[in-house]
């Protein structure tokens, strides 16, 4: 039976993810609240890398809030291909190192998979803040790893919500492609994105 904490955390995060797919700056307020609850939940279940991740999400949400509401807010664009492989490689290396530390020094559950969720989520969140389309590909990968991780840790409700997040990431990818800048990275995001960014 899911706890009230798990339910509240998932509902807030689900709302934040839906708002992100709609390109709305309100996503960051929901992120701050939901991730604060998730930090407590993950600590209770010995998912320590996820606790660090939730704290990062809260700080990143503050940055995202100011960034998306700025008069100089960035348009939706593509990350240049030359940066994608180095970013992914760095995420994998950091996950391996952090997972090894957790394995050696803590009683963390599935430390390497948990660390991979951490580092890929950090990458995805940074791409989201900068309004790069590829953030949704990263979220699809994160959710694909997180679903079995949370399910096997006894967080069935969270695993179910992450299944919904997977489909929302697919929707976000489709929606942002519609709003993608015509020059593929340096121009205006278009009228639809501007209307949804409030």
C-alpha positions as CSV (number, residue, x, y, z in Angstrom):
1,X,0.0,0.0,0.0
2,X,1.6,3.3,-1.1
3,X,2.1,5.9,1.6
4,X,0.6,9.4,1.5
5,X,4.1,10.7,1.1
6,X,4.7,8.6,-2.0
7,X,1.4,9.6,-3.5
8,X,1.8,13.3,-2.9
9,X,5.4,13.3,-4.3
10,X,4.3,11.5,-7.4
11,X,1.3,13.7,-8.1
12,X,3.4,16.9,-7.8
13,X,6.2,15.5,-10.0
14,X,3.6,14.3,-12.5
15,X,2.2,17.8,-12.7
16,X,5.6,19.3,-13.1
17,X,6.5,16.9,-16.0
18,X,3.2,17.6,-17.8
19,X,3.8,21.3,-17.4
20,X,7.3,20.9,-18.8
21,X,6.0,19.2,-21.9
22,X,3.6,22.1,-22.3
23,X,6.7,24.5,-22.1
24,X,5.2,26.2,-19.0
25,X,7.4,27.9,-16.4
26,X,5.0,26.7,-13.7
27,X,6.8,23.4,-14.0
28,X,9.5,24.7,-11.7
29,X,7.2,25.4,-8.8
30,X,5.7,21.9,-8.9
31,X,9.3,20.5,-9.3
32,X,10.5,22.2,-6.1
33,X,7.6,20.9,-4.0
34,X,7.5,17.4,-5.5
35,X,11.3,16.8,-5.3
36,X,11.4,17.9,-1.6
37,X,8.9,15.1,-0.8
38,X,10.8,12.6,-3.0
39,X,14.0,13.4,-1.2
40,X,12.4,12.2,2.0
41,X,10.9,9.2,0.3
42,X,14.1,8.1,-1.3
43,X,16.1,8.4,2.0
44,X,13.6,6.2,3.7
45,X,14.2,3.5,1.0
46,X,18.0,3.8,1.0
47,X,18.1,5.2,-2.5
48,X,20.8,7.7,-1.5
49,X,21.9,8.7,-5.1
50,X,18.2,9.6,-5.6
51,X,18.3,11.8,-2.5
52,X,21.2,13.8,-4.0
53,X,19.3,13.9,-7.3
54,X,16.2,15.4,-5.7
55,X,18.3,18.1,-4.0
56,X,19.9,18.9,-7.4
57,X,16.4,19.1,-9.0
58,X,15.3,21.6,-6.4
59,X,18.4,23.9,-7.0
60,X,18.0,23.4,-10.8
61,X,14.3,24.3,-10.6
62,X,15.2,27.7,-9.0
63,X,17.6,28.3,-11.9
64,X,15.0,27.1,-14.4
65,X,12.3,29.3,-13.0
66,X,14.4,32.5,-13.4
67,X,15.7,31.3,-16.8
68,X,12.3,30.6,-18.3
69,X,10.8,33.7,-17.0
70,X,13.6,35.9,-18.2
71,X,13.1,38.5,-20.9
72,X,16.0,36.7,-22.7
73,X,14.4,33.3,-22.4
74,X,15.9,30.8,-24.8
75,X,13.9,29.2,-27.7
76,X,13.4,25.5,-28.1
77,X,16.4,24.2,-30.1
78,X,18.6,21.2,-30.9
79,X,21.7,20.4,-29.0
80,X,24.6,20.3,-31.6
81,X,25.6,16.7,-32.2
82,X,29.2,17.3,-31.3
83,X,28.3,17.8,-27.7
84,X,25.9,14.9,-27.2
85,X,28.4,12.0,-27.1
86,X,30.8,13.8,-24.7
87,X,27.9,14.7,-22.4
88,X,26.6,11.1,-22.4
89,X,30.1,9.7,-21.8
90,X,30.6,12.0,-18.9
91,X,27.2,10.9,-17.4
92,X,28.2,7.2,-17.7
93,X,31.6,7.7,-16.1
94,X,30.3,9.7,-13.2
95,X,27.6,7.1,-12.6
96,X,30.2,4.4,-12.5
97,X,32.4,6.3,-10.1
98,X,29.5,7.3,-7.8
99,X,28.0,3.9,-7.9
100,X,31.3,2.4,-6.8
101,X,31.5,4.8,-3.9
102,X,28.0,4.0,-2.8
103,X,28.7,0.2,-3.1
104,X,31.8,0.5,-1.0
105,X,30.7,2.9,1.7
106,X,26.9,2.6,2.1
107,X,24.1,0.1,2.2
108,X,22.6,1.6,-1.0
109,X,20.2,-0.6,-3.0
110,X,21.4,-1.2,-6.7
111,X,24.0,1.6,-6.4
112,X,25.1,1.6,-10.0
113,X,21.6,1.7,-11.5
114,X,20.6,4.3,-8.9
115,X,23.7,6.4,-9.9
116,X,22.9,6.1,-13.6
117,X,19.4,7.5,-12.9
118,X,21.1,10.3,-11.1
119,X,23.6,11.3,-13.7
120,X,21.3,10.9,-16.7
121,X,18.6,12.9,-14.9
122,X,21.1,15.7,-14.2
123,X,22.0,15.8,-17.9
124,X,18.3,15.7,-18.9
125,X,17.4,18.5,-16.4
126,X,20.2,20.7,-17.6
127,X,19.1,20.2,-21.2
128,X,15.5,21.0,-20.2
129,X,16.5,24.2,-18.5
130,X,18.4,25.3,-21.7
131,X,15.4,24.2,-23.8
132,X,17.2,21.6,-25.8
133,X,14.9,19.1,-27.5
134,X,17.2,16.2,-26.6
135,X,16.2,16.5,-23.0
136,X,13.2,14.3,-23.8
137,X,15.4,11.5,-25.2
138,X,17.3,11.6,-21.9
139,X,14.1,11.4,-19.9
140,X,13.0,8.4,-21.9
141,X,16.2,6.6,-21.0
142,X,16.0,7.7,-17.4
143,X,12.4,6.4,-17.1
144,X,13.3,3.1,-18.8
145,X,15.9,2.5,-16.0
146,X,13.9,3.9,-13.1
147,X,10.7,1.9,-13.7
148,X,12.3,-1.5,-12.8
149,X,14.5,0.0,-10.1
150,X,11.6,1.5,-8.2
151,X,9.4,-1.6,-8.7
152,X,12.0,-4.0,-7.3
153,X,12.5,-1.7,-4.3
154,X,8.9,-2.0,-3.4
155,X,7.8,1.4,-4.7
156,X,5.2,0.1,-7.1
157,X,3.2,3.3,-7.2
158,X,6.4,5.3,-8.1
159,X,7.2,2.7,-10.8
160,X,3.7,3.2,-12.2
161,X,4.1,6.9,-12.3
162,X,7.4,6.6,-14.0
163,X,5.6,4.6,-16.7
164,X,3.3,7.5,-17.2
165,X,6.4,9.8,-17.2
166,X,7.8,7.7,-20.0
167,X,4.7,8.4,-22.1
168,X,4.8,12.0,-21.1
169,X,8.4,12.3,-22.3
170,X,7.4,10.8,-25.6
171,X,4.6,13.4,-25.8
172,X,7.0,16.2,-24.8
173,X,9.4,15.1,-27.5
174,X,6.6,15.2,-30.1
175,X,5.2,18.6,-28.8
176,X,8.6,20.3,-28.7
177,X,9.4,19.1,-32.2
178,X,6.3,21.1,-33.3
179,X,7.7,24.2,-31.6
180,X,11.3,23.7,-32.6
181,X,12.9,26.8,-34.0
182,X,12.8,26.8,-37.9
183,X,16.5,27.4,-38.1
184,X,17.1,24.4,-35.7
185,X,18.7,26.2,-32.9
186,X,19.2,30.0,-33.0
187,X,15.9,31.6,-33.9
188,X,12.5,32.2,-32.3
189,X,10.7,29.2,-30.7
190,X,7.5,30.2,-32.5
191,X,4.1,31.5,-31.4
192,X,2.9,28.2,-29.9
193,X,5.9,27.9,-27.5
194,X,5.6,31.6,-26.5
195,X,1.9,31.1,-25.6
196,X,2.7,28.1,-23.4
197,X,5.7,29.5,-21.6
198,X,3.8,31.4,-19.0
